[in-house]
CSV table of N, CA and C in Angstrom, one decimal:
chain,number,residue,atom,x,y,z
A,8,MET,N,1.4,11.2,5.5
A,8,MET,CA,2.7,10.6,5.5
A,8,MET,C,2.5,9.0,5.5
A,9,VAL,N,3.2,8.4,4.7
A,9,VAL,CA,3.1,6.9,4.5
A,9,VAL,C,4.3,6.3,5.4
A,10,ALA,N,3.9,5.4,6.2
A,10,ALA,CA,4.9,4.8,7.1
A,10,ALA,C,5.9,3.9,6.4
A,11,VAL,N,5.4,3.3,5.3
A,11,VAL,CA,6.3,2.4,4.5
A,11,VAL,C,6.3,2.9,3.1
A,12,PRO,N,7.3,3.7,2.7
A,12,PRO,CA,7.4,4.2,1.3
A,12,PRO,C,7.3,3.1,0.3
A,13,GLY,N,6.5,3.4,-0.8
A,13,GLY,CA,6.4,2.4,-1.9
A,13,GLY,C,5.3,1.4,-1.7
A,14,LEU,N,4.7,1.3,-0.5
A,14,LEU,CA,3.8,0.3,-0.2
A,14,LEU,C,2.5,0.5,-1.0
A,15,ILE,N,2.0,1.7,-1.1
A,15,ILE,CA,0.7,2.0,-1.8
A,15,ILE,C,1.0,1.7,-3.3
A,16,GLU,N,2.1,2.2,-3.8
A,16,GLU,CA,2.4,2.0,-5.2
A,16,GLU,C,2.5,0.5,-5.6
A,17,ALA,N,3.2,-0.2,-4.7
A,17,ALA,CA,3.3,-1.7,-4.9
A,17,ALA,C,1.9,-2.3,-4.9
A,18,ARG,N,1.1,-1.9,-4.0
A,18,ARG,CA,-0.3,-2.5,-3.9
A,18,ARG,C,-1.0,-2.2,-5.2
A,19,ASP,N,-0.9,-1.0,-5.7
A,19,ASP,CA,-1.6,-0.6,-6.9
A,19,ASP,C,-1.1,-1.4,-8.1
A,20,ILE,N,0.2,-1.7,-8.2
A,20,ILE,CA,0.7,-2.6,-9.3
A,20,ILE,C,0.0,-4.0,-9.2
A,21,LEU,N,0.0,-4.5,-8.0
A,21,LEU,CA,-0.6,-5.8,-7.8
A,21,LEU,C,-2.1,-5.9,-8.1
A,22,ILE,N,-2.8,-4.9,-7.6
A,22,ILE,CA,-4.2,-4.8,-7.9
A,22,ILE,C,-4.6,-4.6,-9.4
A,23,HIS,N,-3.8,-3.8,-10.0
A,23,HIS,CA,-4.1,-3.5,-11.4
A,23,HIS,C,-3.0,-4.1,-12.4
A,24,PHE,N,-2.6,-5.4,-12.0
A,24,PHE,CA,-1.6,-6.0,-12.8
A,24,PHE,C,-1.9,-6.1,-14.3
A,25,ASP,N,-3.2,-6.2,-14.6
A,25,ASP,CA,-3.5,-6.3,-16.0
A,25,ASP,C,-3.2,-5.0,-16.8
A,26,ARG,N,-3.3,-3.9,-16.2
A,26,ARG,CA,-3.0,-2.6,-16.8
A,26,ARG,C,-1.4,-2.5,-16.9
A,27,TYR,N,-0.8,-2.9,-15.8
A,27,TYR,CA,0.7,-2.8,-15.7
A,27,TYR,C,1.4,-3.7,-16.7
A,28,ALA,N,0.7,-4.9,-17.0
A,28,ALA,CA,1.3,-5.8,-17.9
A,28,ALA,C,1.3,-5.2,-19.3
A,29,LEU,N,0.4,-4.3,-19.6
A,29,LEU,CA,0.3,-3.6,-20.9
A,29,LEU,C,1.1,-2.3,-20.9
A,30,GLY,N,1.7,-1.9,-19.8
A,30,GLY,CA,2.4,-0.6,-19.7
A,30,GLY,C,1.5,0.6,-19.6
A,31,ASP,N,0.3,0.3,-19.1
A,31,ASP,CA,-0.7,1.3,-19.0
A,31,ASP,C,-1.2,1.6,-17.6
A,32,GLY,N,-0.4,1.3,-16.6
A,32,GLY,CA,-0.8,1.6,-15.2
A,32,GLY,C,-0.6,3.1,-14.9
A,33,ASN,N,-1.1,3.6,-13.9
A,33,ASN,CA,-1.0,5.1,-13.5
A,33,ASN,C,0.5,5.5,-13.4
A,34,GLN,N,1.3,4.7,-12.7
A,34,GLN,CA,2.7,5.1,-12.5
A,34,GLN,C,3.4,5.0,-13.9
A,35,GLN,N,3.0,4.1,-14.7
A,35,GLN,CA,3.7,4.0,-16.0
A,35,GLN,C,3.3,5.1,-16.9
A,36,ARG,N,2.0,5.6,-16.9
A,36,ARG,CA,1.6,6.7,-17.7
A,36,ARG,C,2.4,8.0,-17.2
A,37,ARG,N,2.5,8.1,-15.9
A,37,ARG,CA,3.3,9.2,-15.4
A,37,ARG,C,4.7,9.2,-15.9
A,38,LEU,N,5.4,8.0,-15.8
A,38,LEU,CA,6.7,7.8,-16.3
A,38,LEU,C,6.8,8.2,-17.8
A,39,ARG,N,5.9,7.7,-18.6
A,39,ARG,CA,5.9,8.0,-20.0
A,39,ARG,C,5.7,9.4,-20.3
A,40,SER,N,4.9,10.1,-19.5
A,40,SER,CA,4.7,11.6,-19.8
A,40,SER,C,5.9,12.4,-19.4
A,41,GLN,N,6.8,11.8,-18.5
A,41,GLN,CA,8.0,12.6,-18.1
A,41,GLN,C,9.3,12.2,-18.8
A,42,SER,N,9.2,11.2,-19.7
A,42,SER,CA,10.4,10.7,-20.4
A,42,SER,C,9.9,10.1,-21.8
A,43,ASP,N,10.9,9.6,-22.5
A,43,ASP,CA,10.5,9.0,-23.8
A,43,ASP,C,10.4,7.5,-23.8
A,44,VAL,N,10.0,7.0,-22.6
A,44,VAL,CA,9.8,5.6,-22.5
A,44,VAL,C,8.5,5.1,-23.1
A,45,ASP,N,8.5,4.1,-23.9
A,45,ASP,CA,7.3,3.6,-24.6
A,45,ASP,C,6.6,2.6,-23.6
A,46,GLU,N,5.4,2.1,-24.1
A,46,GLU,CA,4.6,1.2,-23.2
A,46,GLU,C,5.3,-0.1,-22.9
A,47,ALA,N,6.1,-0.6,-23.9
A,47,ALA,CA,6.8,-1.9,-23.6
A,47,ALA,C,7.9,-1.7,-22.6
A,48,GLU,N,8.6,-0.6,-22.7
A,48,GLU,CA,9.7,-0.4,-21.7
A,48,GLU,C,9.0,-0.1,-20.3
A,49,ALA,N,7.9,0.6,-20.3
A,49,ALA,CA,7.3,0.9,-19.0
A,49,ALA,C,6.8,-0.4,-18.4
A,50,ALA,N,6.2,-1.3,-19.2
A,50,ALA,CA,5.8,-2.6,-18.7
A,50,ALA,C,6.9,-3.4,-18.1
A,51,ARG,N,8.1,-3.4,-18.7
A,51,ARG,CA,9.3,-4.1,-18.2
A,51,ARG,C,9.7,-3.5,-16.9
A,52,HIS,N,9.7,-2.1,-16.8
A,52,HIS,CA,10.2,-1.4,-15.6
A,52,HIS,C,9.4,-1.7,-14.4
A,53,PHE,N,8.1,-1.9,-14.6
A,53,PHE,CA,7.2,-2.2,-13.4
A,53,PHE,C,6.8,-3.6,-13.2
A,54,TRP,N,7.5,-4.5,-13.9
A,54,TRP,CA,7.1,-5.9,-13.8
A,54,TRP,C,8.1,-6.7,-13.0
A,55,GLY,N,7.7,-7.8,-12.4
A,55,GLY,CA,8.6,-8.7,-11.7
A,55,GLY,C,8.8,-8.3,-10.3
A,56,GLY,N,9.4,-9.2,-9.6
A,56,GLY,CA,9.7,-9.0,-8.2
A,56,GLY,C,9.4,-10.3,-7.4
A,57,GLY,N,9.1,-10.1,-6.1
A,57,GLY,CA,8.9,-11.2,-5.2
A,57,GLY,C,9.6,-11.0,-3.9
A,58,TYR,N,9.6,-11.9,-3.1
A,58,TYR,CA,10.2,-11.8,-1.7
A,58,TYR,C,11.7,-12.3,-1.8
A,59,ASP,N,12.6,-11.6,-1.3
A,59,ASP,CA,14.0,-11.9,-1.2
A,59,ASP,C,14.4,-12.1,0.3
A,60,PRO,N,14.6,-13.4,0.7
A,60,PRO,CA,14.9,-13.7,2.1
A,60,PRO,C,16.2,-13.1,2.5
A,61,ALA,N,17.1,-12.9,1.6
A,61,ALA,CA,18.4,-12.3,1.9
A,61,ALA,C,18.3,-10.9,2.4
A,62,THR,N,17.4,-10.1,1.8
A,62,THR,CA,17.2,-8.7,2.2
A,62,THR,C,16.0,-8.5,3.1
A,63,GLY,N,15.1,-9.5,3.1
A,63,GLY,CA,13.9,-9.3,3.9
A,63,GLY,C,12.9,-8.3,3.2
A,64,GLU,N,13.1,-8.2,1.9
A,64,GLU,CA,12.2,-7.2,1.2
A,64,GLU,C,11.3,-8.0,0.2
A,65,PHE,N,10.2,-7.3,-0.1
A,65,PHE,CA,9.3,-7.8,-1.1
A,65,PHE,C,9.3,-6.7,-2.2
A,66,ALA,N,9.7,-7.1,-3.4
A,66,ALA,CA,9.8,-6.1,-4.5
A,66,ALA,C,8.7,-6.3,-5.5
A,67,VAL,N,8.2,-5.2,-6.0
A,67,VAL,CA,7.2,-5.2,-7.0
A,67,VAL,C,7.7,-4.1,-8.0
A,68,GLY,N,8.1,-4.5,-9.2
A,68,GLY,CA,8.7,-3.5,-10.1
A,68,GLY,C,9.8,-2.8,-9.4
A,69,PRO,N,9.8,-1.4,-9.4
A,69,PRO,CA,10.9,-0.6,-8.8
A,69,PRO,C,10.7,-0.4,-7.3
A,70,HIS,N,9.6,-0.9,-6.7
A,70,HIS,CA,9.4,-0.7,-5.3
A,70,HIS,C,9.8,-1.9,-4.4
A,71,HIS,N,10.6,-1.5,-3.4
A,71,HIS,CA,11.1,-2.5,-2.4
A,71,HIS,C,10.5,-2.3,-1.1
A,72,ILE,N,9.8,-3.2,-0.5
A,72,ILE,CA,9.1,-3.1,0.8
A,72,ILE,C,9.8,-3.9,1.8
A,73,PRO,N,10.4,-3.2,2.8
A,73,PRO,CA,11.0,-4.0,3.9
A,73,PRO,C,9.9,-4.6,4.8
A,74,ILE,N,9.9,-5.9,4.8
A,74,ILE,CA,8.8,-6.7,5.4
A,74,ILE,C,8.7,-6.4,7.0
A,75,GLN,N,9.9,-6.4,7.6
A,75,GLN,CA,9.9,-6.1,9.1
A,75,GLN,C,9.3,-4.8,9.4
A,76,ARG,N,9.7,-3.8,8.6
A,76,ARG,CA,9.1,-2.4,8.9
A,76,ARG,C,7.6,-2.4,8.6
A,77,ALA,N,7.2,-3.0,7.5
A,77,ALA,CA,5.8,-3.1,7.2
A,77,ALA,C,5.0,-3.8,8.4
A,78,TYR,N,5.6,-4.8,8.9
A,78,TYR,CA,5.0,-5.5,10.0
A,78,TYR,C,4.8,-4.6,11.3
A,79,VAL,N,5.9,-4.0,11.6
A,79,VAL,CA,5.9,-3.1,12.8
A,79,VAL,C,4.9,-1.9,12.6
A,80,GLU,N,4.8,-1.4,11.4
A,80,GLU,CA,3.9,-0.3,11.1
A,80,GLU,C,2.4,-0.8,11.1
A,81,ALA,N,2.2,-2.0,10.6
A,81,ALA,CA,0.9,-2.6,10.6
A,81,ALA,C,0.4,-2.8,12.0
A,82,ARG,N,1.3,-3.3,12.9
A,82,ARG,CA,1.0,-3.5,14.3
A,82,ARG,C,0.6,-2.2,15.0
A,83,ALA,N,1.4,-1.2,14.7
A,83,ALA,CA,1.1,0.2,15.3
A,83,ALA,C,-0.2,0.7,14.8
A,84,LEU,N,-0.6,0.5,13.6
A,84,LEU,CA,-1.9,0.9,13.1
A,84,LEU,C,-3.0,0.2,13.7
A,85,PHE,N,-2.8,-1.1,13.8
A,85,PHE,CA,-3.8,-2.0,14.5
A,85,PHE,C,-4.0,-1.5,15.9
A,86,GLY,N,-2.9,-1.2,16.6
A,86,GLY,CA,-3.0,-0.7,18.0
A,86,GLY,C,-3.8,0.6,18.1
A,87,ALA,N,-3.5,1.5,17.2
A,87,ALA,CA,-4.2,2.8,17.2
A,87,ALA,C,-5.7,2.7,16.9
A,88,ILE,N,-6.0,1.8,16.0
A,88,ILE,CA,-7.4,1.5,15.7
A,88,ILE,C,-8.1,0.9,16.9
A,89,TYR,N,-7.5,-0.1,17.5
A,89,TYR,CA,-8.0,-0.8,18.7
A,89,TYR,C,-8.3,0.2,19.8
A,90,ASN,N,-7.3,1.1,20.1
A,90,ASN,CA,-7.4,2.1,21.2
A,90,ASN,C,-8.5,3.1,20.9
A,91,ALA,N,-8.7,3.5,19.6
A,91,ALA,CA,-9.7,4.4,19.3
A,91,ALA,C,-11.1,3.8,19.5
A,92,ALA,N,-11.2,2.5,19.1
A,92,ALA,CA,-12.5,1.8,19.3
A,92,ALA,C,-12.8,1.6,20.8
A,93,GLN,N,-11.8,1.3,21.6
A,93,GLN,CA,-12.0,1.2,23.0
A,93,GLN,C,-12.5,2.6,23.6
A,94,ALA,N,-11.9,3.6,23.2
A,94,ALA,CA,-12.2,5.0,23.7
A,94,ALA,C,-13.7,5.3,23.3
A,95,LEU,N,-14.0,5.0,22.1
A,95,LEU,CA,-15.4,5.2,21.6
A,95,LEU,C,-16.4,4.4,22.4
A,96,ASP,N,-16.1,3.1,22.7
A,96,ASP,CA,-17.0,2.3,23.5
A,96,ASP,C,-17.1,2.9,24.9
A,97,GLU,N,-16.0,3.3,25.5
A,97,GLU,CA,-16.1,3.9,26.8
A,97,GLU,C,-16.9,5.2,26.8
A,98,ALA,N,-16.8,6.0,25.8
A,98,ALA,CA,-17.5,7.2,25.7
A,98,ALA,C,-19.0,6.9,25.6
A,99,ARG,N,-19.4,5.9,24.8
A,99,ARG,CA,-20.8,5.6,24.7
A,99,ARG,C,-21.3,5.0,25.9
A,100,ARG,N,-20.5,4.2,26.7
A,100,ARG,CA,-21.0,3.7,28.0
A,100,ARG,C,-21.2,4.8,29.0
A,101,ALA,N,-20.5,5.9,28.9
A,101,ALA,CA,-20.6,7.0,29.9
A,101,ALA,C,-21.9,7.8,29.7
A,102,VAL,N,-22.5,7.7,28.5
A,102,VAL,CA,-23.7,8.5,28.2
A,102,VAL,C,-24.9,7.6,28.6
A,103,PRO,N,-25.8,8.1,29.4
A,103,PRO,CA,-27.0,7.4,29.8
A,103,PRO,C,-27.8,7.0,28.6
A,104,SER,N,-28.4,5.8,28.6
A,104,SER,CA,-29.0,5.3,27.4
A,104,SER,C,-30.1,6.2,26.9
A,105,HIS,N,-30.8,7.0,27.7
A,105,HIS,CA,-31.9,7.8,27.2
A,105,HIS,C,-31.3,9.0,26.4
A,106,GLU,N,-30.1,9.4,26.8
A,106,GLU,CA,-29.4,10.5,26.0
A,106,GLU,C,-28.8,10.0,24.7
A,107,ALA,N,-28.5,8.8,24.7
A,107,ALA,CA,-27.8,8.2,23.5
A,107,ALA,C,-28.9,7.8,22.5
A,108,GLY,N,-30.1,8.0,22.8
A,108,GLY,CA,-31.2,7.6,21.8
A,108,GLY,C,-31.7,6.1,22.0
A,109,GLY,N,-31.4,5.5,23.2
A,109,GLY,CA,-31.7,4.1,23.4
A,109,GLY,C,-32.8,3.9,24.4
């Protein structure tokens, strides 16, 4: 499950902007295979965007990312990773060094 819908797709457009500029990104190929959209129309559909302070969203093509939600979810992910790392450190400290290979 993705905590912020559209985030991965937006990232892919930004990373592969050269392919999307030509209408040849993965999402565009999928769109073209499901409809009669040509490469130029696919390029237009997935191009443009930016941050809109009125809505608090970052748009990339058809994807709109609510920045506040992305921030909250990123903080939660960071917390989960930090807690897992602490638990691993504690578990390693609990094992005597001769058993841990040290």
